[in-house]
Amino acid sequence: MKLAVIGTGYVGLVAGACLAETGNDVICVDKDEAKIRMLRRGKMPIFEPGLEELVRRNMAEQRLSFTSQLPRAIRASSVIFIAVGTPQGEDGAADLQHVLGVAREIAQAMNGYKLIVDKSTVPVGTAEKVREIIRRETTHPFSVVSNPEFLKQGAAVDDFLKPDRVVIGTEDEKGGEIMRQVYAPFTRTGAPIMVMDCASAELCKYAANALLATKISFMNEIANVCEVFEADVDQVRRAIGADRRIGPSFLFPGVGYGGSCFPKDVQAIVKFTADKGYDFQILKAVERVNHRQKSVLATRMEKHFGSLKGKTIAVWGLAFKPRTDDMREAPAIVLIERLLAAGAHVQAFDPAAMPIAKRLFGSTVTLTPRSYAALEGADALAVVTEWNEFREPDFAKMRRLMKTPVVFDGRNIYSRNVMRANGFTYYSIGR
Ligand code: NAD
């Protein structure tokens, strides 16, 4: 099939490369010309495991190409994926200007039947809005389907190639049929393709992210309660996770959720349901708990040191989660801003997010080329992102480098006994 993917971010680029991998001809479009130039040279604008190799292979096979010229891509394709950003607007609602703008551009470039696939995360009713815009601009036949994306940054390629399920919202047979063909190679091992109406499909994505965010905030509250009663959240987590109705995954307490999805999607569903008169109470609490949780490490440090003025704090992990360079809404940002405001000096390291951190913090934070360099002369270490390479460090070397051996572990990656045996003053979450 001839496909176009509009937007070459974490979703669009991964989708484009994976769709080319199954033999389709894919043109990826982005209005950011610098990004397109990089991609044409085989350089990735984002860090995502396995992506570079996949992109290069499919470019070499001439199945994957990049352009900033949207009309050309539309004319050459029969199926067009919209994967542009839907950032949070000022009132919490998803900002649809990119999606609706692209819909208009697609309509103006159409030269025959097109299937337009909404892959961006959008509020209920957006497929209908896209349909209206296209209807106004063209007399060519078309279908609009909703196809929310569930991939996880850090495992995006794998998730796209082996999805748990594919959700397709459609109001017409033809659109649904073509989408089944597009996804057939990714669902051979039995993952279901779930075809439904557009409103349900649009809501699926928000419901999934909202439930995951709820699990995180819930476990963070349980961890806080464990601290009040001197209980151990690891024991509690394992015990409740063994209940098949609950399950063991996504029950890890930490320093709150970040990223480009959970924070904005939770706020967007609260907003678009409020617009219909519904008061989404649980999600308002989820959001408040998360906001508070992002400050737990800084608060604990202030309590430990009395004052942070003049202290040197090492930070391991800046990305909002491991295996990505994305720092959007990252808990590390909240921590570092608090430390700087309190007069501390910050020395930070992340395996992938250093270029983004440099743009964000400039010279206000010392960014070190290696993890251990961040520890030199530090009064304490804060672990904010649970990258694998932080899990089994050389504790003796850490002690030698640090001024005082104090560790604030925001992800519970170390054993309390091991830390005690190695002479660290050790704080973690809910233990
Ligand atoms: P992103 O910000 O990484 O990428 C969006 C891209 O779209 C950018 O490169 C931007 O330049 C481009 N763009 C914007 N307007 C354009 C236009 N008019 N024409 C061409 N290109 C344009 O965003 P992302 O993280 O890939 O997310 C995209 C959508 O997918 C969002 O709705 C998001 O909520 C959703 N989503 C994201 C994830 C994730 O893990 N990041 C997962 C599932 C769904």
Coordinates of C-alpha atoms and ligand atoms in Angstrom, one line a residue:
M1 CA 0.0 0.0 0.0
K2 CA 1.0 3.6 -0.5
L3 CA 0.9 5.3 2.9
A4 CA 1.7 8.8 4.2
V5 CA 2.3 9.6 7.9
I6 CA 2.0 13.3 8.9
G7 CA 4.2 14.2 11.9
T8 CA 7.6 12.4 12.5
G9 CA 7.6 12.5 16.3
Y10 CA 7.7 9.6 18.7
V11 CA 4.5 8.1 17.2
G12 CA 4.7 9.1 13.6
L13 CA 8.3 8.1 13.0
V14 CA 7.9 4.8 14.7
A15 CA 4.6 4.1 12.9
G16 CA 6.1 5.1 9.5
A17 CA 9.2 2.9 9.9
C18 CA 7.2 -0.1 11.1
L19 CA 4.6 0.2 8.3
A20 CA 7.5 0.3 5.8
E21 CA 9.0 -2.7 7.5
T22 CA 5.9 -4.8 6.4
G23 CA 6.4 -3.8 2.8
N24 CA 4.4 -0.7 2.4
D25 CA 5.7 2.4 0.6
V26 CA 5.6 5.1 3.3
I27 CA 6.2 8.8 3.0
C28 CA 6.7 10.6 6.3
V29 CA 5.9 14.3 6.4
D30 CA 6.9 16.9 8.9
K31 CA 6.7 20.7 8.8
D32 CA 10.0 20.9 10.7
E33 CA 12.5 21.0 7.8
A34 CA 15.5 20.5 10.1
K35 CA 14.0 17.2 11.2
I36 CA 13.4 16.1 7.7
R37 CA 17.0 17.0 6.7
M38 CA 18.3 14.9 9.6
L39 CA 16.1 12.0 8.7
R40 CA 17.2 12.0 5.1
R41 CA 20.7 11.6 6.3
G42 CA 19.6 8.6 8.4
K43 CA 20.0 10.5 11.7
M44 CA 17.3 10.2 14.3
P45 CA 15.8 13.4 15.9
I46 CA 14.7 11.3 18.9
F47 CA 16.2 8.5 20.9
E48 CA 14.2 5.3 20.7
P49 CA 15.7 1.8 20.9
G50 CA 15.9 0.0 17.5
L51 CA 14.5 2.9 15.5
E52 CA 17.6 4.1 13.7
E53 CA 18.4 0.6 12.3
L54 CA 14.7 0.2 11.2
V55 CA 14.6 3.6 9.5
R56 CA 17.9 3.1 7.7
R57 CA 17.0 -0.4 6.5
N58 CA 13.7 0.8 5.0
M59 CA 15.3 3.9 3.5
A60 CA 17.9 1.7 1.8
E61 CA 15.1 -0.5 0.5
Q62 CA 13.4 2.6 -0.8
R63 CA 10.2 1.9 1.1
L64 CA 10.6 4.9 3.4
S65 CA 11.1 8.5 2.5
F66 CA 10.8 11.9 4.1
T67 CA 9.5 15.2 2.9
S68 CA 8.2 18.6 4.2
Q69 CA 5.9 18.8 1.2
L70 CA 2.6 17.6 2.5
P71 CA 0.6 17.9 -0.8
R72 CA 3.0 15.7 -2.7
A73 CA 2.8 13.0 0.0
I74 CA -1.0 13.1 -0.1
R75 CA -1.3 12.8 -3.8
A76 CA 1.0 9.8 -3.8
S77 CA -0.8 7.9 -1.0
S78 CA -4.2 6.2 -0.4
V79 CA -4.0 5.9 3.4
I80 CA -2.9 9.0 5.4
F81 CA -2.0 8.8 9.1
I82 CA -2.3 12.0 11.1
A83 CA 0.3 11.7 14.0
V84 CA 1.0 15.3 14.9
G85 CA 1.1 16.6 18.5
T86 CA -2.0 17.4 20.5
P87 CA -0.4 19.4 23.3
Q88 CA -2.2 20.7 26.3
G89 CA -3.9 24.0 25.8
E90 CA -4.1 26.7 28.5
D91 CA -7.5 25.5 29.8
G92 CA -6.3 21.8 30.0
A93 CA -8.0 20.8 26.8
A94 CA -6.1 19.1 24.0
D95 CA -5.0 21.7 21.5
L96 CA -6.3 20.5 18.1
Q97 CA -4.9 23.2 15.9
H98 CA -2.3 20.8 14.3
V99 CA -4.7 18.0 13.7
L100 CA -7.4 20.2 12.2
G101 CA -4.8 22.2 10.2
V102 CA -3.4 19.0 8.7
A103 CA -7.0 17.8 7.9
R104 CA -7.5 21.0 5.9
E105 CA -4.2 20.6 4.0
I106 CA -5.0 17.0 3.2
A107 CA -8.4 17.9 1.8
Q108 CA -6.9 20.6 -0.4
A109 CA -4.3 18.2 -1.8
M110 CA -6.7 15.2 -2.5
N111 CA -6.8 13.7 -6.0
G112 CA -9.1 10.8 -5.4
Y113 CA -10.3 8.5 -2.6
K114 CA -8.3 8.8 0.6
L115 CA -8.5 7.0 4.0
I116 CA -7.6 9.5 6.7
V117 CA -6.5 7.8 9.9
D118 CA -6.4 9.8 13.1
K119 CA -3.6 8.4 15.2
S120 CA -3.0 11.4 17.4
T121 CA -4.7 11.3 20.8
V122 CA -7.8 13.4 20.4
P123 CA -11.0 14.1 22.4
V124 CA -14.2 12.4 21.5
G125 CA -15.8 14.1 18.5
T126 CA -12.6 14.9 16.7
A127 CA -13.1 12.4 13.9
E128 CA -16.4 14.1 13.2
K129 CA -14.7 17.5 13.1
V130 CA -12.0 16.2 10.7
R131 CA -14.8 14.7 8.5
E132 CA -16.6 18.1 8.4
I133 CA -13.4 20.0 7.5
I134 CA -12.6 17.6 4.6
R135 CA -16.2 17.6 3.4
R136 CA -16.1 21.4 3.2
E137 CA -12.9 21.4 1.2
T138 CA -13.2 18.7 -1.4
T139 CA -15.7 16.6 -3.5
H140 CA -13.4 13.6 -3.6
P141 CA -14.6 10.5 -1.7
F142 CA -12.9 9.8 1.6
S143 CA -13.2 7.9 5.0
V144 CA -12.0 9.1 8.4
V145 CA -11.1 6.5 11.0
S146 CA -9.9 6.8 14.5
N147 CA -6.9 4.6 15.3
P148 CA -5.4 5.6 18.7
E149 CA -1.8 4.5 19.4
F150 CA -0.9 2.7 22.5
L151 CA 2.9 2.4 22.1
K152 CA 5.2 3.2 25.0
Q153 CA 8.3 5.4 24.5
G154 CA 11.4 3.3 25.3
A155 CA 9.7 0.2 23.7
A156 CA 7.9 1.9 20.9
V157 CA 9.2 -0.2 18.0
D158 CA 8.4 -3.4 19.7
D159 CA 5.0 -2.2 20.8
F160 CA 4.1 -1.1 17.3
L161 CA 5.3 -4.4 15.7
K162 CA 3.6 -6.5 18.4
P163 CA 0.6 -4.6 19.8
D164 CA -1.6 -6.0 22.6
R165 CA -4.6 -4.9 20.4
V166 CA -5.4 -2.5 17.6
V167 CA -8.4 -0.2 18.0
I168 CA -10.2 1.1 15.0
G169 CA -13.1 3.5 15.1
T170 CA -15.0 3.8 11.9
E171 CA -18.3 4.8 10.6
D172 CA -18.0 3.0 7.2
E173 CA -17.1 -0.5 6.0
K174 CA -14.5 0.5 3.5
G175 CA -12.3 2.4 6.1
G176 CA -12.5 -0.5 8.5
E177 CA -11.6 -3.0 5.8
I178 CA -8.5 -1.2 4.6
M179 CA -7.4 -0.8 8.2
R180 CA -7.7 -4.5 8.8
Q181 CA -5.3 -5.0 5.8
V182 CA -2.8 -2.4 7.1
Y183 CA -2.7 -4.1 10.5
A184 CA -2.9 -7.8 9.4
P185 CA 0.9 -8.3 9.5
F186 CA 1.1 -7.0 13.1
T187 CA -1.6 -9.1 14.5
R188 CA -0.8 -12.6 13.1
T189 CA 0.0 -13.9 16.5
G190 CA -3.6 -13.3 17.6
A191 CA -3.7 -9.7 19.0
P192 CA -7.2 -8.6 18.4
I193 CA -8.2 -5.9 15.9
M194 CA -11.1 -4.2 17.7
V195 CA -13.4 -2.3 15.3
M196 CA -15.9 0.1 16.9
D197 CA -17.5 3.4 16.5
C198 CA -15.3 6.5 16.4
A199 CA -16.4 8.0 19.8
S200 CA -15.6 4.7 21.6
A201 CA -12.2 4.4 19.9
E202 CA -11.3 8.0 20.8
L203 CA -12.3 7.4 24.4
C204 CA -10.3 4.1 24.6
K205 CA -7.0 6.0 24.5
Y206 CA -8.0 8.4 27.3
A207 CA -9.5 5.7 29.4
A208 CA -6.3 3.6 29.1
N209 CA -4.0 6.4 30.0
A210 CA -6.3 7.7 32.8
L211 CA -6.4 4.2 34.4
L212 CA -2.6 3.8 34.2
A213 CA -2.1 7.3 35.8
T214 CA -4.6 6.3 38.4
K215 CA -2.6 3.2 39.3
I216 CA 0.5 5.3 39.7
S217 CA -1.1 7.9 41.9
F218 CA -2.8 5.2 43.9
M219 CA 0.4 3.4 44.6
N220 CA 2.2 6.6 45.4
E221 CA -0.5 7.2 48.0
I222 CA -0.1 3.7 49.4
A223 CA 3.6 4.3 49.6
N224 CA 3.1 7.5 51.5
V225 CA 0.7 5.7 53.9
C226 CA 3.4 3.0 54.3
E227 CA 5.8 5.7 55.5
V228 CA 3.3 6.9 58.0
F229 CA 2.9 3.4 59.5
E230 CA 6.5 2.3 58.9
A231 CA 5.2 -0.5 56.6
D232 CA 7.1 -1.6 53.5
V233 CA 5.5 -0.8 50.2
D234 CA 7.4 -3.5 48.4
Q235 CA 5.7 -6.2 50.5
V236 CA 2.3 -4.5 50.1
R237 CA 2.9 -4.2 46.3
R238 CA 3.8 -7.9 45.9
A239 CA 0.9 -9.1 48.0
I240 CA -1.8 -7.1 46.2
G241 CA -0.2 -7.8 42.8
A242 CA -0.6 -11.5 43.4
D243 CA -4.4 -11.0 43.3
R244 CA -5.4 -11.9 39.7
R245 CA -8.0 -9.1 39.8
I246 CA -5.2 -6.6 40.4
G247 CA -2.1 -8.0 38.7
P248 CA 1.6 -7.2 39.4
S249 CA 2.4 -4.6 36.7
F250 CA 2.3 -0.8 37.1
L251 CA 2.3 -0.9 40.9
F252 CA 5.7 0.7 41.5
P253 CA 5.7 3.8 43.6
G254 CA 8.0 6.7 42.6
V255 CA 8.3 10.4 42.1
G256 CA 5.2 10.8 40.0
Y257 CA 4.3 10.3 36.3
G258 CA 5.6 12.7 33.6
G259 CA 6.0 12.5 29.8
S260 CA 4.0 13.9 27.0
C261 CA 0.9 11.7 27.5
F262 CA -0.3 10.9 31.0
P263 CA -0.3 14.5 32.4
K264 CA -1.9 16.1 29.3
D265 CA -4.3 13.2 28.7
V266 CA -5.6 13.2 32.3
Q267 CA -6.2 16.9 32.1
A268 CA -7.8 16.6 28.6
I269 CA -10.4 14.0 29.7
V270 CA -11.3 16.0 32.8
K271 CA -11.8 19.0 30.5
F272 CA -13.8 17.4 27.7
T273 CA -16.0 15.6 30.1
A274 CA -16.5 18.8 32.1
D275 CA -17.6 20.5 28.9
K276 CA -20.4 18.0 28.8
G277 CA -21.3 18.6 32.4
Y278 CA -19.5 15.6 34.0
D279 CA -17.3 16.1 37.1
F280 CA -14.5 13.5 36.8
Q281 CA -13.6 13.4 40.5
I282 CA -11.1 10.5 40.6
L283 CA -8.9 12.0 37.8
K284 CA -8.8 15.4 39.5
A285 CA -7.4 13.6 42.6
V286 CA -5.0 11.6 40.5
E287 CA -3.6 14.8 39.1
R288 CA -3.3 16.5 42.5
V289 CA -1.5 13.4 44.0
N290 CA 0.9 13.4 41.1
H291 CA 1.7 17.1 41.5
R292 CA 2.5 16.5 45.2
Q293 CA 4.5 13.4 44.5
K294 CA 6.9 15.2 42.2
S295 CA 8.1 17.2 45.2
V296 CA 8.7 14.3 47.6
L297 CA 12.5 14.0 47.0
A298 CA 13.1 17.8 47.4
T299 CA 11.0 17.9 50.6
R300 CA 12.9 15.0 52.0
M301 CA 16.2 16.5 51.1
E302 CA 15.3 19.8 52.8
K303 CA 14.3 17.8 55.9
H304 CA 17.6 15.9 55.9
F305 CA 19.9 18.8 55.3
G306 CA 17.9 21.6 57.0
S307 CA 19.0 24.0 54.3
L308 CA 20.0 23.1 50.7
K309 CA 21.9 26.3 50.2
G310 CA 25.4 25.6 49.0
K311 CA 24.9 21.9 48.8
T312 CA 25.9 19.9 45.8
I313 CA 23.3 17.4 44.7
A314 CA 23.9 14.8 42.0
V315 CA 21.0 13.7 39.9
W316 CA 20.9 10.4 38.0
G317 CA 18.2 10.3 35.4
L318 CA 16.5 13.3 33.7
A319 CA 14.2 11.7 31.1
F320 CA 10.7 11.1 32.3
K321 CA 11.3 7.4 32.1
P322 CA 14.2 5.0 31.0
R323 CA 15.0 4.3 27.4
T324 CA 13.8 7.6 26.1
D325 CA 15.4 11.1 25.8
D326 CA 12.0 12.8 26.4
M327 CA 11.9 15.2 29.3
R328 CA 8.4 16.6 28.8
E329 CA 6.8 17.0 32.2
A330 CA 9.7 15.0 33.7
P331 CA 9.8 14.8 37.6
A332 CA 13.5 15.6 37.3
I333 CA 12.6 19.1 36.1
V334 CA 10.5 19.8 39.2
L335 CA 13.2 18.5 41.5
I336 CA 16.0 20.4 39.8
E337 CA 14.1 23.7 39.8
R338 CA 13.4 23.3 43.5
L339 CA 17.0 22.5 44.3
L340 CA 18.2 25.5 42.3
A341 CA 15.7 27.8 43.9
A342 CA 16.9 26.6 47.3
G343 CA 20.5 27.6 46.4
A344 CA 21.9 24.1 45.7
H345 CA 24.3 23.2 43.0
V346 CA 23.1 20.4 40.7
Q347 CA 25.3 17.9 38.8
A348 CA 23.2 15.7 36.6
F349 CA 23.6 12.8 34.2
D350 CA 21.2 10.9 31.9
P351 CA 22.2 8.2 29.4
A352 CA 20.0 9.8 26.6
A353 CA 18.5 13.1 27.6
M354 CA 21.7 15.2 27.8
P355 CA 21.1 17.3 24.6
I356 CA 17.5 18.1 25.7
A357 CA 18.7 18.9 29.3
K358 CA 21.3 21.2 27.9
R359 CA 18.6 23.2 26.0
L360 CA 16.4 23.2 29.1
F361 CA 18.9 24.2 31.8
G362 CA 21.7 25.9 29.9
S363 CA 24.5 26.6 32.3
T364 CA 22.4 26.6 35.5
V365 CA 23.0 22.8 35.9
T366 CA 26.4 21.0 35.5
L367 CA 25.7 18.2 33.0
T368 CA 28.4 15.5 33.3
P369 CA 29.5 13.2 30.5
R370 CA 29.3 10.1 32.7
S371 CA 27.2 9.0 35.7
Y372 CA 30.1 8.8 38.2
A373 CA 31.3 12.3 37.3
A374 CA 28.0 13.7 38.7
L375 CA 28.9 12.3 42.1
E376 CA 32.2 14.2 42.5
G377 CA 32.0 16.2 45.7
A378 CA 28.2 15.6 46.0
D379 CA 26.5 16.0 49.4
A380 CA 23.8 13.6 48.1
L381 CA 22.6 11.6 45.1
A382 CA 19.0 11.7 43.9
V383 CA 18.0 8.8 41.6
V384 CA 15.1 10.1 39.5
T385 CA 14.9 7.8 36.5
E386 CA 15.4 4.0 36.8
W387 CA 17.8 3.4 33.9
N388 CA 19.2 -0.1 34.1
E389 CA 22.7 1.2 34.2
F390 CA 22.0 2.8 37.6
R391 CA 20.8 -0.4 39.2
E392 CA 24.1 -2.2 40.0
P393 CA 26.6 0.6 40.5
D394 CA 30.0 0.3 42.2
F395 CA 29.0 1.5 45.7
A396 CA 32.6 1.8 46.9
K397 CA 33.4 4.1 44.0
M398 CA 30.3 6.1 44.7
R399 CA 31.3 6.6 48.4
R400 CA 34.8 7.6 47.4
L401 CA 33.5 10.2 45.0
M402 CA 30.8 11.7 47.1
K403 CA 31.4 14.2 49.9
T404 CA 28.8 12.5 52.1
P405 CA 27.1 9.1 51.3
V406 CA 23.5 10.1 51.2
V407 CA 21.1 8.6 48.5
F408 CA 17.5 9.7 47.8
D409 CA 16.2 6.9 45.6
G410 CA 13.0 8.1 43.9
R411 CA 12.5 4.7 42.1
N412 CA 13.3 2.2 44.8
I413 CA 16.0 0.6 42.7
Y414 CA 18.3 -0.3 45.6
S415 CA 17.9 -2.7 48.4
R416 CA 17.9 -1.0 51.8
N417 CA 20.1 -3.7 53.3
V418 CA 22.7 -3.3 50.6
M419 CA 22.8 0.4 51.0
R420 CA 23.1 0.1 54.7
A421 CA 25.9 -2.4 54.4
N422 CA 27.7 0.0 52.1
G423 CA 27.5 2.8 54.6
F424 CA 24.9 5.0 52.9
T425 CA 22.2 7.0 54.5
Y426 CA 19.4 5.9 52.3
Y427 CA 15.9 7.2 51.6
S428 CA 13.4 5.5 49.3
I429 CA 9.7 5.7 48.6
G430 CA 7.3 4.0 51.0
R431 CA 9.9 1.7 52.6
Ligands
NAD1 P1 5.8 14.8 18.9 O1 5.7 16.2 19.4 O2 7.0 14.0 19.2 O3 5.7 14.9 17.3 C1 4.8 15.6 16.6 C2 5.4 16.0 15.2 O4 4.3 16.6 14.4 C3 6.5 17.0 15.3 O5 7.6 16.5 14.7 C4 5.9 18.2 14.6 O6 6.9 19.0 13.9 C5 4.9 17.6 13.7 N1 3.9 18.5 13.2 C6 3.1 19.3 13.9 N2 2.3 20.0 13.1 C7 2.5 19.6 11.8 C8 2.0 19.9 10.5 N3 1.0 20.8 10.4 N4 2.5 19.2 9.5 C9 3.5 18.3 9.6 N5 4.0 18.0 10.8 C10 3.5 18.6 11.9 O7 4.5 14.1 19.3 P2 4.3 12.5 19.6 O8 4.8 12.2 21.0 O9 4.8 11.7 18.5 O10 2.7 12.5 19.7 C11 1.9 12.6 18.6 C12 0.5 12.2 19.0 O11 0.4 10.9 19.4 C13 -0.1 13.0 20.2 O12 -1.4 13.2 20.0 C14 0.2 12.1 21.4 O13 -0.7 12.4 22.5 C15 -0.1 10.8 20.8 N6 0.6 9.7 21.4 C16 1.9 9.8 21.9 C17 2.5 8.7 22.4 C18 4.0 8.9 23.0 O14 4.4 7.9 23.7 N7 4.7 9.9 22.7 C19 1.9 7.5 22.5 C20 0.6 7.4 22.0 C21 0.0 8.5 21.5

